[in-house]
C-alpha positions as a Markdown table, in Angstrom:
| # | Residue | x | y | z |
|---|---|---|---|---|
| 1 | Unk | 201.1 | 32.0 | 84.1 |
| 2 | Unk | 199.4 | 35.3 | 83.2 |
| 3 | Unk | 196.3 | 36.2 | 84.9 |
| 4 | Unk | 193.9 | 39.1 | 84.7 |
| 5 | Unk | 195.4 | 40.7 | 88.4 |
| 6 | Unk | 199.5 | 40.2 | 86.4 |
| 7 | Unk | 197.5 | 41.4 | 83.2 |
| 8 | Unk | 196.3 | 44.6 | 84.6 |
| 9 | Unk | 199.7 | 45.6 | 86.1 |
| 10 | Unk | 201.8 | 44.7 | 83.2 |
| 11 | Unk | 199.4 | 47.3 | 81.6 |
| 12 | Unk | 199.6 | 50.3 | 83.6 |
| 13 | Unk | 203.7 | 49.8 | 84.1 |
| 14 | Unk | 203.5 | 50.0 | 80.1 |
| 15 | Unk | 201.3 | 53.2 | 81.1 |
| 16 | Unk | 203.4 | 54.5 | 84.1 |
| 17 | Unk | 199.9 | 54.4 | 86.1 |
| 18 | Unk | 199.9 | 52.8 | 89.5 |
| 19 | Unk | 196.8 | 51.1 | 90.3 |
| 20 | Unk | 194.3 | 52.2 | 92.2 |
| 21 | Unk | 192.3 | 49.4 | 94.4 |
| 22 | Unk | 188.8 | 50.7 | 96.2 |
| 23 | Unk | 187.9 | 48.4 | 98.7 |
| 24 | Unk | 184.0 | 48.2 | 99.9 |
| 25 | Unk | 181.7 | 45.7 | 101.9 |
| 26 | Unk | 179.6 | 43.3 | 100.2 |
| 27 | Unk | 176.4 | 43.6 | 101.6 |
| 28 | Unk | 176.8 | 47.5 | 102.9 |
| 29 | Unk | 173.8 | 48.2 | 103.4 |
| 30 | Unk | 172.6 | 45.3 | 101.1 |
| 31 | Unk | 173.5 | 43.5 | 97.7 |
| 32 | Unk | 171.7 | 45.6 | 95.6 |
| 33 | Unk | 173.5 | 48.4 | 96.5 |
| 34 | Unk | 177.1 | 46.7 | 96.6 |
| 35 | Unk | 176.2 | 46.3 | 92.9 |
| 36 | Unk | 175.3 | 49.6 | 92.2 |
| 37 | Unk | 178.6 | 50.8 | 93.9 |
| 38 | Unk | 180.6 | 48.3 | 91.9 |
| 39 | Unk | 179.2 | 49.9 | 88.5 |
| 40 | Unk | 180.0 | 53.3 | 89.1 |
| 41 | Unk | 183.9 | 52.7 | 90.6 |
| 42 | Unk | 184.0 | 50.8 | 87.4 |
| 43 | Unk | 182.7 | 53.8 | 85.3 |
| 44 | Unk | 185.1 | 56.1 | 87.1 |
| 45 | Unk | 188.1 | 54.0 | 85.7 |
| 46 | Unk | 189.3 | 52.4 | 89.2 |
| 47 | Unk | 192.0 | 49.8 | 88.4 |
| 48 | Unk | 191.0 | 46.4 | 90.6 |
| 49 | Unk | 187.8 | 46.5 | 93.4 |
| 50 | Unk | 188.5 | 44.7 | 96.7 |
| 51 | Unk | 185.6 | 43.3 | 98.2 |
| 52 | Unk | 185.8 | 42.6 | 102.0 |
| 53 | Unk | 183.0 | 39.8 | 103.0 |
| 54 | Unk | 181.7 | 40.7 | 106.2 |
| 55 | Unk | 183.1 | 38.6 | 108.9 |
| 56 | Unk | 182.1 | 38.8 | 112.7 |
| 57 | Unk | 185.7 | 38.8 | 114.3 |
| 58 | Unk | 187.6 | 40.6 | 111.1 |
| 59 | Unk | 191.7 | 40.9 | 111.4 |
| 60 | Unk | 193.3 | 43.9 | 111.1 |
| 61 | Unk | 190.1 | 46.0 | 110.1 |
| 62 | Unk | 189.9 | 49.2 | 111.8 |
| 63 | Unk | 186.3 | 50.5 | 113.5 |
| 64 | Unk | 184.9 | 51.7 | 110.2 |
| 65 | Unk | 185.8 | 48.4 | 108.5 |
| 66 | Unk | 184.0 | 46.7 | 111.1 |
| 67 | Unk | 181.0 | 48.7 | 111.2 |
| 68 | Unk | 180.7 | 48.6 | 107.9 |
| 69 | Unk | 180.8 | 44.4 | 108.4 |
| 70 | Unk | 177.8 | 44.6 | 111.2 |
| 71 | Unk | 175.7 | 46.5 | 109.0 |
| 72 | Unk | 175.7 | 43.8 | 106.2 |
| 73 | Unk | 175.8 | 41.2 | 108.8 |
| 74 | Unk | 172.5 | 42.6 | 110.5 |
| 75 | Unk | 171.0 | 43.0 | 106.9 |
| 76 | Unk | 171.5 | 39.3 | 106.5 |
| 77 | Unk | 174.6 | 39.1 | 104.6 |
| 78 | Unk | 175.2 | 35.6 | 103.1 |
| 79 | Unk | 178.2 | 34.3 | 100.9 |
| 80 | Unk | 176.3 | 32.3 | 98.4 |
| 81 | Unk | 173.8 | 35.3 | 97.7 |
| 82 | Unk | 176.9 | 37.7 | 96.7 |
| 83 | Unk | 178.5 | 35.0 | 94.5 |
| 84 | Unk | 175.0 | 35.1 | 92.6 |
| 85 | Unk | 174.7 | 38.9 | 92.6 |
| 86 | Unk | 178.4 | 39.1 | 91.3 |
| 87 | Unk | 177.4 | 36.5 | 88.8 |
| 88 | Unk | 174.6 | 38.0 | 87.0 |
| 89 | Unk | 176.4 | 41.4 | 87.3 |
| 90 | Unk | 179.0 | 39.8 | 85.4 |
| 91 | Unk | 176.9 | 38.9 | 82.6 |
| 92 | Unk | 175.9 | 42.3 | 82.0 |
| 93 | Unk | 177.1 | 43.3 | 79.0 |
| 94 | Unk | 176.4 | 47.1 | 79.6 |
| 95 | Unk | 179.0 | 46.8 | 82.1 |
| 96 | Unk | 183.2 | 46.1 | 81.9 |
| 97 | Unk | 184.1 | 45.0 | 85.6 |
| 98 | Unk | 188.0 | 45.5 | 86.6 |
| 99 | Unk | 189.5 | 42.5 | 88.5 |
| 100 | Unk | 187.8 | 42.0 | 91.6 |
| 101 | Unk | 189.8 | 40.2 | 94.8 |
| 102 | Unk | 188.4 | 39.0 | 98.0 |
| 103 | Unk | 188.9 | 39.7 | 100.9 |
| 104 | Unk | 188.0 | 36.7 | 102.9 |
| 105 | Unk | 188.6 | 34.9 | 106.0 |
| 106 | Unk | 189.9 | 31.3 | 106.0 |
| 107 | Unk | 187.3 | 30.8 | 108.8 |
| 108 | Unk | 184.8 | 31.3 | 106.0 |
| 109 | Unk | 186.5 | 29.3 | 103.7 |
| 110 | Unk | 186.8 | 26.3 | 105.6 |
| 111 | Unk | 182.9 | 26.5 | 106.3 |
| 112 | Unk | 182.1 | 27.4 | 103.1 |
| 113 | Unk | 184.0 | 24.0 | 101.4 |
| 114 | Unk | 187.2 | 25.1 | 99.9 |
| 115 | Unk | 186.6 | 23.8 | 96.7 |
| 116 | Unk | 182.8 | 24.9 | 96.7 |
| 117 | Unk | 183.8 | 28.4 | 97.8 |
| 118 | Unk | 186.9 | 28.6 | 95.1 |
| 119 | Unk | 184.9 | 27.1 | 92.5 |
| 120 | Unk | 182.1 | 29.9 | 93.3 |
| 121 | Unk | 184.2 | 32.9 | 93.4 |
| 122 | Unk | 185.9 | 32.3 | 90.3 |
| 123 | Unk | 182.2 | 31.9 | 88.2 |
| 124 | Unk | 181.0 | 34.9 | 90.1 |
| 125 | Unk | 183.9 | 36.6 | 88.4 |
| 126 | Unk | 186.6 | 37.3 | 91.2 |
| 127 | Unk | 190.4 | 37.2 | 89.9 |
| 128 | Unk | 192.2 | 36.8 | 93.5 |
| 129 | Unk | 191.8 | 36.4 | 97.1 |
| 130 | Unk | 193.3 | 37.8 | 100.0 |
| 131 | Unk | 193.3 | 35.8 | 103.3 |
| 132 | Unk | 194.3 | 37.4 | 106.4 |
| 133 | Unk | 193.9 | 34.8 | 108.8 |
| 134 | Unk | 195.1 | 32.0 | 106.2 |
| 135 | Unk | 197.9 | 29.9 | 108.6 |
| 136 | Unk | 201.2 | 29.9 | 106.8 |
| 137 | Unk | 201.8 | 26.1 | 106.8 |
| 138 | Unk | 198.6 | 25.5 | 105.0 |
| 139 | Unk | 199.3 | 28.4 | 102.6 |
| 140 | Unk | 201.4 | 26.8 | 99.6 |
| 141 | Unk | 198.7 | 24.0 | 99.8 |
| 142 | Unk | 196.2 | 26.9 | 99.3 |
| 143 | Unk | 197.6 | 28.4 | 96.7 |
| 144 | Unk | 197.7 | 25.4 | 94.4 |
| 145 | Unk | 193.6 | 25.0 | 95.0 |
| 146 | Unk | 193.6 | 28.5 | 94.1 |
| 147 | Unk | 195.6 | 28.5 | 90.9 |
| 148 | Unk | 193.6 | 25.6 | 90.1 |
| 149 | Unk | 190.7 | 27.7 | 90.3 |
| 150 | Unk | 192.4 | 30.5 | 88.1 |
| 151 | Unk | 192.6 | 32.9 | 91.0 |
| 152 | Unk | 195.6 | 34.7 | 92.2 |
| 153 | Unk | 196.5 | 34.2 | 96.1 |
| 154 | Unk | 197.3 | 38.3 | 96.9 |
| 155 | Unk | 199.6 | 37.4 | 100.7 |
| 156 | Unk | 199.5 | 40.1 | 103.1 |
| 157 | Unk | 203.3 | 41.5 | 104.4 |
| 158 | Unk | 203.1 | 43.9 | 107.3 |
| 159 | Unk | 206.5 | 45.8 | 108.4 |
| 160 | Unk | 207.0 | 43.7 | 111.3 |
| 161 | Unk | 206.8 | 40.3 | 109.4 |
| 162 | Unk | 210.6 | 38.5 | 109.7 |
| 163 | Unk | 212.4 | 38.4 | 106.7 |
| 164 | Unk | 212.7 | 34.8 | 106.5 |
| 165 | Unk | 209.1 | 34.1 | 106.8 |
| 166 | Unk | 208.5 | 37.0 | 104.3 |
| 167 | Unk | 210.5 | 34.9 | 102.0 |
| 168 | Unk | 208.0 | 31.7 | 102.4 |
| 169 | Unk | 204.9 | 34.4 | 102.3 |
| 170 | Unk | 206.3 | 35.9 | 98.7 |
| 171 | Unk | 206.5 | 32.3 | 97.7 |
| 172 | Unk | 203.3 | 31.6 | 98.0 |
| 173 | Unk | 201.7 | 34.4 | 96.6 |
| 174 | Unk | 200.4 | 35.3 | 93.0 |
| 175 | Unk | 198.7 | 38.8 | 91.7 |
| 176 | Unk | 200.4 | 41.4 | 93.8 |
| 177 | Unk | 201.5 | 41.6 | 97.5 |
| 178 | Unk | 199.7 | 43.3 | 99.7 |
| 179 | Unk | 202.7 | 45.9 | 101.7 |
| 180 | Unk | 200.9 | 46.7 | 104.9 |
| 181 | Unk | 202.1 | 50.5 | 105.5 |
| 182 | Unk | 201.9 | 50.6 | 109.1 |
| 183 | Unk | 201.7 | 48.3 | 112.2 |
| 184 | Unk | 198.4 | 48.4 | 113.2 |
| 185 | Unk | 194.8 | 48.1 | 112.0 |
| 186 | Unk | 192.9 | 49.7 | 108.7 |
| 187 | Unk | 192.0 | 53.5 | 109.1 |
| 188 | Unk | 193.0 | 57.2 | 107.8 |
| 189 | Unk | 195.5 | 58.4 | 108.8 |
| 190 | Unk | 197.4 | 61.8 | 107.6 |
| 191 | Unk | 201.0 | 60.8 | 107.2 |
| 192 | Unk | 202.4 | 57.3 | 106.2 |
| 193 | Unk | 205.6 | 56.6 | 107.7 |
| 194 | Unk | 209.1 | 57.1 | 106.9 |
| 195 | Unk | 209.6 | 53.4 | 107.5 |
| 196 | Unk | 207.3 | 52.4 | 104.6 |
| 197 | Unk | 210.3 | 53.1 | 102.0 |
| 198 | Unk | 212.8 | 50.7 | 103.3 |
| 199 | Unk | 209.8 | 47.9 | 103.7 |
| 200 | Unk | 209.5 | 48.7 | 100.1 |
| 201 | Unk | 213.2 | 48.4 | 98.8 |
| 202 | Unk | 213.6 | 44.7 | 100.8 |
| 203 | Unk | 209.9 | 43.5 | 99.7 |
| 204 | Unk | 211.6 | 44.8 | 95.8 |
| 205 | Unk | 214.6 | 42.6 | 96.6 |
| 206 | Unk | 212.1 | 39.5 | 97.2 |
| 207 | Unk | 209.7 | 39.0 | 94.4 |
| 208 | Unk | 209.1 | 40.8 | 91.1 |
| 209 | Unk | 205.5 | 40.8 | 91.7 |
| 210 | Unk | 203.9 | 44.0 | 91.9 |
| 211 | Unk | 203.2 | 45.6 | 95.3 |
| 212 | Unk | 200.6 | 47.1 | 96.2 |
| 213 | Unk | 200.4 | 49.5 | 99.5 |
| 214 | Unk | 197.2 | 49.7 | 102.1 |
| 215 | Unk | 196.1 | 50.9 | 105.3 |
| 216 | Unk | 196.2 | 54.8 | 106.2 |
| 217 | Unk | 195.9 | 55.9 | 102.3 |
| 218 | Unk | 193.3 | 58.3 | 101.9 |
| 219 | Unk | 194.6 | 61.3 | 99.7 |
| 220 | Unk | 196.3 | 62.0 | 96.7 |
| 221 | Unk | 199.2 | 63.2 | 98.7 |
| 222 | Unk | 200.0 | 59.4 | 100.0 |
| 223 | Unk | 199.8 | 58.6 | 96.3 |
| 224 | Unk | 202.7 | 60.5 | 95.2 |
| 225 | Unk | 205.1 | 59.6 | 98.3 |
| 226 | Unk | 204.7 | 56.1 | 97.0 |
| 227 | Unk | 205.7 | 56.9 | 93.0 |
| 228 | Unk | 208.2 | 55.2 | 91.7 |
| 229 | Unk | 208.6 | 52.9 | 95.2 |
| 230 | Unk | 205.0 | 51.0 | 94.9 |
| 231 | Unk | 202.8 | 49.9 | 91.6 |
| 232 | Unk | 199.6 | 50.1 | 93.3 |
| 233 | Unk | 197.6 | 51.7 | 96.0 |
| 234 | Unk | 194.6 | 50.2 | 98.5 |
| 235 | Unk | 192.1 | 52.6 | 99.9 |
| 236 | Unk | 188.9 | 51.2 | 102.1 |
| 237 | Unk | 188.4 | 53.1 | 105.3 |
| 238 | Unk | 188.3 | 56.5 | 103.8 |
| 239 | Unk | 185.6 | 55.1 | 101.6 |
| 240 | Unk | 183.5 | 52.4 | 103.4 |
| 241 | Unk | 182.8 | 55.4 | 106.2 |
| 242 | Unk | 181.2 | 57.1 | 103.1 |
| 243 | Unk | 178.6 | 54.0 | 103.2 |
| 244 | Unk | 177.7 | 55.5 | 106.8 |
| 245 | Unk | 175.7 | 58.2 | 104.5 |
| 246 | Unk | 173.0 | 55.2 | 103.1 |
| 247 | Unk | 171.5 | 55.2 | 106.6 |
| 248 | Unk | 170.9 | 58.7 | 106.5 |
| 249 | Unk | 167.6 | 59.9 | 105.5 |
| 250 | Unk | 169.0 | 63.4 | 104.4 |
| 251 | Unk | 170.7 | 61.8 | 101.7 |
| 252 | Unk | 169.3 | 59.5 | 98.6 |
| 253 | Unk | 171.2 | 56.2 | 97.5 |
| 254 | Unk | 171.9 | 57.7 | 94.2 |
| 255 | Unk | 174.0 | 60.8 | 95.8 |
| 256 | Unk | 175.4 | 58.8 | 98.2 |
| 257 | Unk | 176.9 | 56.5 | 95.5 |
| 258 | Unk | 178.1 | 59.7 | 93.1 |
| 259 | Unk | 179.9 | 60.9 | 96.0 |
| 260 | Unk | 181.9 | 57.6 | 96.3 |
| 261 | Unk | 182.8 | 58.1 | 92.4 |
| 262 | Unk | 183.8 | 61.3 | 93.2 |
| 263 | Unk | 186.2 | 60.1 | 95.5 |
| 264 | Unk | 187.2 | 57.2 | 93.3 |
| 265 | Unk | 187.7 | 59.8 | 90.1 |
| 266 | Unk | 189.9 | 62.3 | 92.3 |
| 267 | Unk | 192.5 | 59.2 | 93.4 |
| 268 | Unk | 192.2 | 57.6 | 89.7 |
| 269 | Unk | 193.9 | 60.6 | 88.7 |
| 270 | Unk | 196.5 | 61.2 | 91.7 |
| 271 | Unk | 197.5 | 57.6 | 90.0 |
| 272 | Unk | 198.7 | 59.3 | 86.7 |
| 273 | Unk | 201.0 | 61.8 | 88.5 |
């Protein structure tokens, strides 16, 4: 089954791009904003947008992740309200959205209604979910509500996950994997580690789905130690701590938001090599 996450890759492999993945808060510092921010990665030519919903007790995310989450939180973040923002963006015709995928904890899933919440995300025009905190038994069950939905079920490998229950993960997965680069939680970091090639070359051995690396990629210099080993790239701390600058009365909205395109230009083009 082809999907519009397996579509976009199969594309830039035929390009010899890797894709590049944003990820940003819904609801950082409000909805209206998240939309704005979501037109202009798409105008700078990003590959997929990963939208984190603020959760109170996120896994994995480093301090500027979870900032980011208690600001929208405090601003009254609610799930429903960003499936209707997402929705009417998506009927803009003025603007071509990349695949969006969630990233959502199955704590809010399970109070949300899975069905409800599935049913939602894939009319507010999501293509995949990630869930962290998903339990592995209740995974392949998951992923059949979620291909029934027409979304891709992105599984999260870290470098310290076994290698027989990376096999059951891989099984269960659809879109890309995500290939956690470090032990650890989200954040910059200068160097990725040596490790990250040999977690690469078993992860190859495992699936043919793409993979996609995240945590501690921030410059274009990350981007070309992963060429040729990787097909895609994740970046969010170096940009959500950019969201920081909405709060700051030195700065207007508009400029806040061209920086972040800046950004999102200069790593669309480390992806071409």
């Amino acid at each position: 089954m082809t999907t519009l996450i397996s579509d976009k890759f199969a594309q830039l492999k035929s390009e010899n791009r890797m894709a590049f993945m944003p990820f940003i808060t819904a609801g950082d510092p409000d909805l209206e904003t998240t939309v704005a921010v979501l037109k202009e990665l798409a105008q700078r030519g990003v590959d997929l947008i990963e939208v984190g919903f603020p959760y109170s007790d996120p896994i994995a995310d480093g301090p500027v992740i979870q900032e980011s989450y208690t600001r929208a939180l405090n601003n009254g973040f609610h799930v429903h309200d960003l499936f209707e923002a997402l929705k009417a963006l998506s009927e803009d015709s003025s603007v071509t959205l990349p695949p969006l995928v969630g990233m959502v904890s199955y704590a809010i899933i399970f109070r949300y209604g899975a069905e409800k919440f599935l049913q939602e995300a894939e009319a507010a025009g999501f293509s995949g979910l990630i869930v962290p905190d998903l339990p592995g038994d209740e995974a392949p069950e998951f992923a059949e509500k979620t291909k029934t939905a027409n979304l891709d079920l992105v599984q999260l490998v870290s470098p310290l996950t076994p290698e027989d229950r990376t096999k059951r993960i891989v099984q269960a997965a659809s879109g890309f994997i995500y290939c956690i680069s470090v032990a650890g939680t989200t954040g910059v970091r200068d160097e990725l580690p040596e490790e990250l090639t040999a977690h690469l070359k078993s992860l190859r051995n495992l699936t043919d789905l793409p993979l996609a690396v995240g945590f501690g990629i921030s410059q274009p210099k990350h981007v070309d130690t992963l060429r040729g080993k990787a097909d895609g790239f994740i970046i969010g701390s170096a940009i959500v701590k950019q969201f920081a600058a909405f709060s700051d009365p030195s700065q207007t909205v508009k400029d806040v938001i061209t920086a972040i395109g800046d950004y999102a230009a200069e790593m669309v083009a480390a992806t071409k090599g």
